[in-house]
Short mmCIF file of C-alpha atoms in Angstrom, two decimals:
data_model
loop_
_atom_site.label_atom_id
_atom_site.label_comp_id
_atom_site.label_asym_id
_atom_site.label_seq_id
_atom_site.Cartn_x
_atom_site.Cartn_y
_atom_site.Cartn_z
CA MET A 1 101.25 101.11 105.30
CA THR A 2 100.53 99.83 108.78
CA LEU A 3 102.78 100.06 111.79
CA GLN A 4 103.37 96.31 111.63
CA ASN A 5 104.59 96.56 108.02
CA ILE A 6 106.95 99.40 108.92
CA PHE A 7 108.29 97.39 111.86
CA LEU A 8 108.92 94.37 109.61
CA LEU A 9 110.56 96.49 106.93
CA ILE A 10 113.00 97.92 109.48
CA PHE A 11 113.78 94.73 111.39
CA ALA A 12 113.58 92.07 108.66
CA PRO A 13 117.24 92.51 107.61
CA PHE A 14 118.37 92.09 111.22
CA ILE A 15 116.29 88.94 111.62
CA GLY A 16 117.71 87.64 108.35
CA SER A 17 121.20 88.52 109.53
CA PHE A 18 120.76 86.48 112.71
CA LEU A 19 119.39 83.54 110.70
CA GLY A 20 122.42 83.80 108.42
CA LEU A 21 124.66 83.79 111.47
CA LEU A 22 123.00 80.58 112.69
CA ILE A 23 123.30 78.95 109.27
CA MET A 24 127.01 79.75 109.00
CA ARG A 25 128.17 79.20 112.57
CA LEU A 26 126.24 76.21 113.91
CA PRO A 27 127.57 73.61 111.42
CA SER A 28 131.17 74.71 112.07
CA GLY A 29 130.75 74.65 115.87
CA ARG A 30 131.49 78.36 116.34
CA GLY A 31 129.77 80.33 119.09
CA VAL A 32 126.49 82.05 118.33
CA ILE A 33 125.87 84.37 121.26
CA PHE A 34 129.32 85.49 122.37
CA GLY A 35 131.32 85.20 119.14
CA ARG A 36 132.10 88.43 117.30
CA SER A 37 131.57 88.75 113.56
CA GLN A 38 134.76 88.46 111.57
CA CYS A 39 136.09 88.12 108.05
CA ASP A 40 135.98 84.49 106.92
CA CYS A 41 139.32 84.90 105.14
CA CYS A 42 141.62 86.95 107.40
CA GLY A 43 139.75 86.65 110.72
CA THR A 44 139.68 90.41 111.39
CA THR A 45 136.92 91.33 113.86
CA LEU A 46 134.35 93.60 112.26
CA TYR A 47 133.54 97.00 113.75
CA ALA A 48 129.96 97.81 114.78
CA ARG A 49 129.56 100.13 111.80
CA HIS A 50 130.21 97.19 109.47
CA LEU A 51 127.42 95.07 110.94
CA PHE A 52 124.47 96.69 109.13
CA PRO A 53 122.99 94.05 106.82
CA LEU A 54 123.14 94.78 103.08
CA LEU A 55 124.12 98.42 103.59
CA SER A 56 127.66 97.73 104.77
CA TRP A 57 128.03 95.02 102.10
CA LEU A 58 127.31 97.63 99.44
CA LEU A 59 129.33 100.45 101.03
CA LEU A 60 132.41 98.24 101.35
CA ARG A 61 131.96 97.27 97.68
CA ARG A 62 131.37 93.62 98.61
CA ARG A 63 134.89 93.27 100.04
CA CYS A 64 136.53 92.87 103.43
CA ARG A 65 137.68 96.22 104.81
CA HIS A 66 140.99 94.75 105.96
CA CYS A 67 142.18 92.15 103.43
CA GLY A 68 140.09 93.12 100.38
CA VAL A 69 138.81 89.60 99.68
CA ALA A 70 135.35 89.51 98.10
CA ILE A 71 132.49 88.66 100.47
CA ASP A 72 130.48 85.76 99.11
CA TRP A 73 127.01 86.81 97.92
CA LEU A 74 125.59 83.62 99.45
CA ALA A 75 126.12 85.21 102.85
CA LEU A 76 123.39 87.68 101.87
CA VAL A 77 120.73 85.12 100.90
CA PRO A 78 119.07 84.92 104.37
CA ARG A 79 119.07 88.72 104.64
CA ARG A 80 117.57 89.17 101.20
CA HIS A 81 114.92 86.51 101.77
CA SER A 82 113.91 88.12 105.05
CA PHE A 83 112.57 91.06 103.00
CA ALA A 84 110.35 88.69 101.03
CA TRP A 85 108.99 87.27 104.25
#
């Protein structure tokens, strides 16, 4: 395994997360750079520890930490596809 492959394996979920952010926020007119991540249902701002792609989704059992509403699996599609890239 080369250094480039290791780099991509580590950073691919973060790249996918940013692409997911663009896909979800740009059509609705929400800010991309300065807007904080929040629950789509209750609007609670997410803590930094909840911003790890895929890992936090699994640890929180696919639900919002605050209101308990299920997080849509479609939000994970860009993150998952970034691994295939």
